[in-house]
Amino acid sequence: DADVTQTPRNRITKTGKRIMLECSQTKGHDRMYWYRQDPGLGLRLIYYSFDVKDINKGEISDGYSVSRQAQAKFSLSLESAIPNQTALYFCATSDMRGFNEQFFGPGTRLTVL
Amino acid sequence: AQKITQTQPGMFVQEKEAVTLDCTYDTSDQSYGLFWYKQPSSGEMIFLIYQGSYDEQNATEGRYSLNFQKARKSANLVISASQLGDSAMYFCAMREGGTGNQFYFGTGTSLTVIP
């Protein structure tokens, strides 16, 4: 079984709709991250969380919100989706021990029409 | 200023040859980490190699090595004996500030291995 899972894997939605992307991990890591990937722009950090009570904005948090429901679960919400939020979204985790290598989920491909 | 710069949008290499993918970084922290990830066409992100800012020796992992030049703030990935399966996007990334904080990714280099 995958250590970091994301649901859904693919989603098509319409402008103005609220959508939630979910991430679960079985690695026991405290740290979780949400990124978006756009062609030619690499990965950009949206939000990150170092524990259940700690939520931090990343580089591009506008238009997004997150919820850390438990150590293993970190959800990303688009309150009112717009077409330029069409992207590939990755959840990642890391361990505060060691060198903090990031472990990625398989990604969610989101299309906003 | 960009934290991570990858200046090669696309690269080609002959099978069995070596290839170097460039990465420069920008930080004022003394403690930081540098990473390379591979993203095949299937989309997943695969960790390849890590170099800590205090590591004196260049990191190596199998056919991957990281050419770390601290004074130049460069962390180039060298892939030896390229294989067709190495065709993918490659991302350089940096973690600033010890064992926490944010990661920054470059825009990636698309590598194509030619038979």
Coordinates of C-alpha atoms in Angstrom, one line a residue:
Chain A
D1 CA 0.0 0.0 0.0
A2 CA 1.1 3.5 -0.8
D3 CA 2.5 5.5 2.1
V4 CA 1.0 8.8 0.9
T5 CA -2.4 8.7 -0.7
Q6 CA -4.4 11.4 -2.4
T7 CA -8.1 11.5 -3.3
P8 CA -9.4 12.1 -5.8
R9 CA -6.7 11.3 -8.4
N10 CA -8.5 13.3 -11.1
R11 CA -11.2 15.9 -10.8
I12 CA -13.0 18.1 -13.2
T13 CA -15.0 20.9 -11.7
K14 CA -16.7 24.2 -12.7
T15 CA -15.7 27.8 -11.9
G16 CA -17.1 28.8 -8.5
K17 CA -17.4 25.4 -7.1
R18 CA -15.9 24.4 -3.7
I19 CA -13.6 21.5 -3.9
M20 CA -11.6 19.5 -1.4
L21 CA -8.5 17.4 -2.0
E22 CA -7.5 14.9 0.6
C23 CA -4.2 13.5 1.7
S24 CA -3.5 10.6 4.0
Q25 CA -0.2 9.2 5.1
T26 CA 0.9 6.1 7.0
K27 CA 4.5 7.1 7.4
G28 CA 4.0 8.6 10.8
H29 CA 5.5 11.9 9.8
D30 CA 4.6 15.1 11.5
R31 CA 5.2 17.4 8.6
M32 CA 2.8 17.6 5.6
Y33 CA 2.8 19.9 2.6
W34 CA 0.6 20.8 -0.4
Y35 CA 2.2 21.8 -3.7
R36 CA 0.9 22.7 -7.1
Q37 CA 2.8 21.9 -10.3
D38 CA 2.3 24.0 -13.4
P39 CA 4.2 23.3 -16.7
G40 CA 7.4 25.4 -16.8
L41 CA 7.0 26.6 -13.2
G42 CA 8.0 23.6 -11.2
L43 CA 6.4 22.9 -7.8
R44 CA 5.2 25.7 -5.7
L45 CA 4.3 25.4 -2.0
I46 CA 0.7 26.3 -1.1
Y47 CA 0.6 25.4 2.6
Y48 CA 2.5 23.3 5.1
S49 CA 1.9 22.0 8.6
F50 CA 4.4 20.8 11.1
D51 CA 1.8 19.3 13.5
V52 CA -1.9 19.3 14.0
K53 CA -1.9 22.7 15.6
D54 CA 0.6 24.3 13.2
I55 CA -0.5 25.6 9.8
N56 CA 1.7 27.9 7.7
K57 CA 1.2 29.7 4.4
G58 CA 3.5 28.9 1.5
E59 CA 4.4 30.8 -1.5
I60 CA 1.0 30.8 -3.2
S61 CA -1.7 30.4 -0.5
D62 CA -4.3 32.9 -1.9
G63 CA -7.5 31.1 -2.9
Y64 CA -6.7 28.0 -0.9
S65 CA -7.3 26.8 2.7
V66 CA -6.2 23.7 4.5
S67 CA -7.2 21.6 7.4
R68 CA -5.0 19.2 9.4
Q69 CA -7.6 16.9 10.9
A70 CA -5.1 14.5 12.4
Q71 CA -1.4 13.7 12.2
A72 CA -2.1 11.5 9.2
K73 CA -4.6 13.7 7.3
F74 CA -4.1 17.1 5.6
S75 CA -6.8 18.5 3.3
L76 CA -6.6 21.3 0.8
S77 CA -9.7 23.3 -0.2
L78 CA -10.4 25.6 -3.0
E79 CA -13.3 27.8 -1.7
S80 CA -14.3 29.0 -5.1
A81 CA -12.4 27.4 -7.9
I82 CA -11.2 29.4 -10.9
P83 CA -9.6 28.2 -14.1
N84 CA -6.1 29.2 -13.3
Q85 CA -6.2 26.8 -10.4
T86 CA -6.1 24.0 -13.0
A87 CA -2.9 22.1 -12.1
L88 CA -1.4 19.0 -10.7
Y89 CA -1.5 19.0 -6.9
F90 CA 0.9 17.1 -4.7
C91 CA 0.8 16.3 -1.1
A92 CA 4.1 15.5 0.6
T93 CA 5.3 14.5 4.0
S94 CA 8.6 14.6 5.8
D95 CA 10.1 13.5 9.0
M96 CA 11.6 16.1 11.3
R97 CA 14.5 13.7 11.9
G98 CA 17.1 12.9 9.4
F99 CA 17.5 15.3 6.4
N100 CA 13.8 15.9 5.8
E101 CA 13.5 14.2 2.5
Q102 CA 10.0 14.8 1.2
F103 CA 7.8 11.8 0.3
F104 CA 5.2 12.6 -2.3
G105 CA 1.7 11.3 -3.0
P106 CA 0.7 10.3 -6.5
G107 CA -0.8 13.7 -7.3
T108 CA -4.3 15.0 -8.1
R109 CA -5.0 16.4 -11.5
L110 CA -7.5 19.2 -11.1
T111 CA -9.2 20.9 -14.0
V112 CA -11.4 23.9 -13.5
L113 CA -13.7 24.7 -16.4
Chain B
A1 CA 15.3 36.3 -6.6
Q2 CA 14.7 32.7 -7.4
K3 CA 15.8 30.3 -4.7
I4 CA 16.6 27.5 -7.1
T5 CA 17.6 28.0 -10.8
Q6 CA 17.7 25.3 -13.4
T7 CA 18.8 26.8 -16.6
Q8 CA 18.4 23.8 -18.9
P9 CA 14.7 23.3 -19.9
G10 CA 15.6 20.3 -22.0
M11 CA 18.6 18.0 -22.3
F12 CA 19.4 15.1 -24.6
V13 CA 22.0 12.4 -23.9
Q14 CA 23.0 9.2 -25.7
E15 CA 22.3 6.0 -23.9
K16 CA 25.3 4.8 -21.8
E17 CA 26.8 8.3 -21.7
A18 CA 27.0 10.6 -18.6
V19 CA 25.0 13.8 -18.3
T20 CA 25.1 16.7 -15.9
L21 CA 22.0 18.6 -15.0
D22 CA 22.7 22.1 -13.6
C23 CA 21.3 23.6 -10.5
T24 CA 22.2 26.8 -8.7
Y25 CA 20.7 28.0 -5.4
D26 CA 20.4 31.2 -3.4
T27 CA 20.3 31.3 0.4
S28 CA 21.9 33.2 3.2
D29 CA 21.5 30.3 5.6
Q30 CA 24.5 28.4 6.7
S31 CA 22.5 25.2 7.2
Y32 CA 20.5 23.9 4.3
G33 CA 19.8 20.8 2.3
L34 CA 19.8 20.2 -1.4
F35 CA 17.7 17.5 -3.1
W36 CA 17.1 16.1 -6.6
Y37 CA 13.9 14.5 -7.6
K38 CA 12.9 12.6 -10.7
Q39 CA 9.4 12.8 -12.3
P40 CA 8.8 10.3 -15.0
S41 CA 5.9 10.7 -17.4
S42 CA 3.7 8.8 -15.0
G43 CA 3.8 11.8 -12.8
E44 CA 5.1 10.6 -9.4
M45 CA 8.0 12.4 -7.7
I46 CA 10.9 10.1 -6.8
F47 CA 13.7 11.2 -4.5
L48 CA 17.1 10.6 -5.9
I49 CA 19.8 12.2 -3.8
Y50 CA 20.5 14.6 -0.9
Q51 CA 23.4 16.9 0.0
G52 CA 23.7 18.7 3.3
S53 CA 25.4 22.1 3.4
Y54 CA 27.9 20.8 5.9
D55 CA 28.7 17.6 4.0
E56 CA 32.3 17.8 2.8
Q57 CA 32.0 15.0 0.3
N58 CA 29.8 14.9 -2.7
A59 CA 26.8 12.7 -2.3
T60 CA 26.5 9.5 -4.4
E61 CA 23.6 7.1 -4.9
G62 CA 24.3 4.4 -7.4
R63 CA 24.5 6.0 -10.8
Y64 CA 23.6 9.4 -9.4
S65 CA 26.1 11.8 -7.9
L66 CA 25.8 15.4 -6.8
N67 CA 28.6 17.8 -7.7
F68 CA 28.4 20.2 -4.8
Q69 CA 30.3 23.5 -5.1
K70 CA 29.4 25.5 -2.1
A71 CA 31.3 28.7 -3.0
R72 CA 29.5 28.8 -6.4
K73 CA 26.2 27.8 -4.8
S74 CA 25.8 25.0 -7.3
A75 CA 24.5 21.5 -6.9
N76 CA 24.6 19.7 -10.2
L77 CA 23.3 16.2 -10.7
V78 CA 25.5 13.8 -12.6
I79 CA 23.9 10.7 -14.1
S80 CA 26.4 8.1 -15.3
A81 CA 25.8 5.4 -17.9
S82 CA 22.4 6.8 -18.9
Q83 CA 19.5 4.4 -19.5
L84 CA 16.3 4.8 -21.4
G85 CA 14.4 4.8 -18.2
D86 CA 16.2 7.9 -17.1
S87 CA 14.1 9.9 -19.5
A88 CA 12.1 12.2 -17.2
M89 CA 11.8 15.6 -15.6
Y90 CA 14.4 16.3 -12.9
F91 CA 13.9 18.8 -10.2
C92 CA 16.4 20.4 -7.9
A93 CA 15.1 21.5 -4.5
M94 CA 16.4 23.2 -1.4
R95 CA 15.4 23.1 2.2
E96 CA 16.5 26.1 4.2
G97 CA 17.1 26.5 7.8
G98 CA 18.3 23.3 9.4
T99 CA 15.8 20.5 9.6
G100 CA 12.6 22.4 9.1
N101 CA 11.0 25.2 7.1
Q102 CA 10.0 25.3 3.5
F103 CA 11.2 23.6 0.4
Y104 CA 11.9 25.4 -2.8
F105 CA 11.9 23.7 -6.2
G106 CA 13.4 24.7 -9.5
T107 CA 11.5 24.7 -12.7
G108 CA 12.9 21.4 -13.8
T109 CA 15.0 19.9 -16.6
S110 CA 13.5 17.5 -19.1
L111 CA 16.0 14.8 -19.9
T112 CA 15.6 12.6 -23.0
V113 CA 17.9 9.5 -23.4
I114 CA 18.4 8.6 -27.0
P115 CA 19.0 5.0 -27.9

